[in-house]
């Protein structure tokens, strides 16, 4: 549904909960326990604003609210969610209307009466602004929206909307340190190119990715990491065994199947070979919540899907099903790996187009590979994948980044003067950083040596999450197109269509991408 | 989406503990590597086989202690994939349980599992795995009218980039 803004522009709203007392939550609520909690919280917080009788005093607000809550025969407030921002708004009985000054009192009152309403109070500061309600107590909650819209379209009305109690978010934007130059490059090192980054700051003025889910398909994600724990996805079905994800490397009936955390480790514990230490840094690049080492989408949720046990051979059937599983729950899928061309994996990439996001498809971001200019690897080269290469802090193609006609774009990563700082496996003495300052800090919670097309890929996936957080209606090809169109062309070799074998359509620009997403109809 | 049988590498499954006998019964011109998985060995011919199917037949005749064997399959980038013994069929329409039963019987297959996410996709295993040349089985399945796609299930090397 929609309400009309001050300029008669439509503002889309989703009905989250029609009537809190009737407890008939929408599908959105059922699919998101967080949303249910938020809806309940805002209803509880808004009770003080729902005034039952005229002539109230502020001192009796809570008492009035309590009396409303205790009435079992009266519907409770409705909860709606603004589609573009995800912010919640509740409404109980009132409509606020602003008349043009030229409209006389008699005409105003006739309009109010014709709408089946009565005047509850007049704004003390703006006499043209009234608060209305249904004296018969028949029109409540979401039913007020069409009534308000009809009034808003009337001659002589400046605006008319349900009298919402709304959620406002005070946003402390994450701080970006020098180690996260890929988000905002201040050229702290001699030779770094100023602003050679994905323009995170600009994007974050509009969104941090709330409401989206990014699936990380890899060797596991340390979901207990202090900067990932608050971002972990939780299955909306509290009875489901896969509360946080699945480990597809082991059979479905294996006791570890529903634990997608890193499991394989062997000495030396700071080398990728033999150790499940890859997925955690990827997850951090995408959506870490740390104030000082944030991901690009620090309010997105991380869904952990384990498909590898370090370097062991993996069953293609299981990798394929992991993609399908991720598509079932996640908005965006990140795959920082390559392998041989498997028919099942190739089919799964196609299936994700119909399984994901109610048929709109989950965009699947895949690393082109670190073969030093070799052809783009699989699955990145598959038509359904979005192939991500790597650029550096010197605005060059990373020397290892594979090339070819399938490259969609590049994202900043290692290979220049600096690598990427991100979350590291937090288990003691495990991970790229075993607990030294030169490696990213004595806590061992971060590594400053991550990179490759492995790091570029979740960065791109996180930018897609930012896009989808403000434009959830885009299908996966639209997401790909929007990201391509908003890239910055770095380097050279672009053809007439604006595409380069090395850089694809260029280096991602999150700020432009989010702005473009907001402008989509 | 190709799976071409290798003319040089074959995967052999055998009971652990029979590897010595297997090694002893290998024909000339064949190297053997034991893979990490217990009971799975990789056989590499010193020269390229003119006919992988014929080579497979000879191998099965020589390796009497082997459970089953298959050529390694190569994709269009010539990367190797190791068959697991299962085959997957993607039907044009989701088959009923009865239809699956008839299909399995007609092709001498055992039903392994229906795909959790895609009703049209089912995994099978030949009833006589030892006597089945898997690439030919896939070719036969692909001629069935109700079959959209079919492939050998495999294990592969993946690289975390």
XYZ file of C-alpha atoms in Angstrom, chain B residues 71-151:
81
model
C 37.302 -43.149 -16.188
C 37.921 -39.818 -14.603
C 35.797 -37.227 -16.395
C 37.172 -34.022 -17.820
C 35.293 -30.789 -18.196
C 35.643 -28.320 -21.044
C 38.703 -26.814 -19.340
C 40.174 -30.309 -19.016
C 39.940 -30.234 -15.270
C 39.486 -33.649 -13.741
C 36.449 -34.722 -11.756
C 36.294 -38.021 -9.881
C 33.067 -40.027 -10.280
C 31.345 -41.136 -7.092
C 29.346 -43.916 -8.726
C 26.082 -41.977 -8.646
C 24.375 -40.389 -11.596
C 21.887 -37.517 -11.478
C 18.910 -37.155 -13.749
C 17.022 -33.923 -14.237
C 13.583 -34.851 -15.480
C 11.441 -32.494 -17.539
C 8.684 -32.895 -14.971
C 8.867 -34.061 -11.401
C 8.255 -37.818 -11.512
C 5.908 -39.613 -9.181
C 7.200 -42.375 -6.954
C 5.748 -44.953 -9.340
C 7.334 -43.347 -12.360
C 10.656 -43.283 -10.576
C 10.334 -46.937 -9.741
C 9.655 -47.840 -13.379
C 12.473 -45.637 -14.588
C 14.932 -47.156 -12.168
C 13.915 -50.664 -13.105
C 14.116 -49.964 -16.828
C 17.664 -48.733 -16.541
C 18.761 -51.095 -13.800
C 19.284 -48.338 -11.300
C 18.763 -47.924 -7.582
C 17.146 -44.746 -6.340
C 19.559 -42.884 -4.091
C 17.746 -39.662 -3.248
C 15.400 -37.054 -4.549
C 16.893 -33.581 -4.513
C 15.850 -31.565 -1.492
C 15.354 -28.374 -3.483
C 14.419 -29.468 -7.008
C 11.622 -32.022 -7.435
C 12.717 -32.822 -10.971
C 16.214 -33.870 -9.929
C 16.979 -37.384 -8.693
C 20.213 -39.268 -7.957
C 20.586 -42.965 -8.846
C 23.242 -45.628 -8.711
C 23.575 -48.559 -11.106
C 22.447 -51.810 -9.543
C 25.508 -53.436 -11.050
C 28.082 -50.730 -10.582
C 30.958 -53.026 -11.387
C 29.462 -53.972 -14.700
C 28.410 -50.467 -15.747
C 30.520 -48.135 -17.836
C 29.217 -44.922 -16.367
C 29.752 -42.561 -19.329
C 27.640 -44.845 -21.518
C 24.935 -44.960 -18.870
C 24.652 -41.173 -18.952
C 24.452 -41.237 -22.747
C 21.605 -43.761 -22.591
C 19.715 -41.784 -19.987
C 19.942 -38.660 -22.105
C 18.045 -40.405 -24.895
C 14.981 -40.799 -22.666
C 12.207 -38.420 -23.661
C 11.383 -37.349 -20.135
C 14.991 -36.581 -19.274
C 16.177 -33.023 -19.628
C 19.729 -33.508 -18.390
C 21.886 -36.205 -16.860
C 25.387 -36.243 -15.491
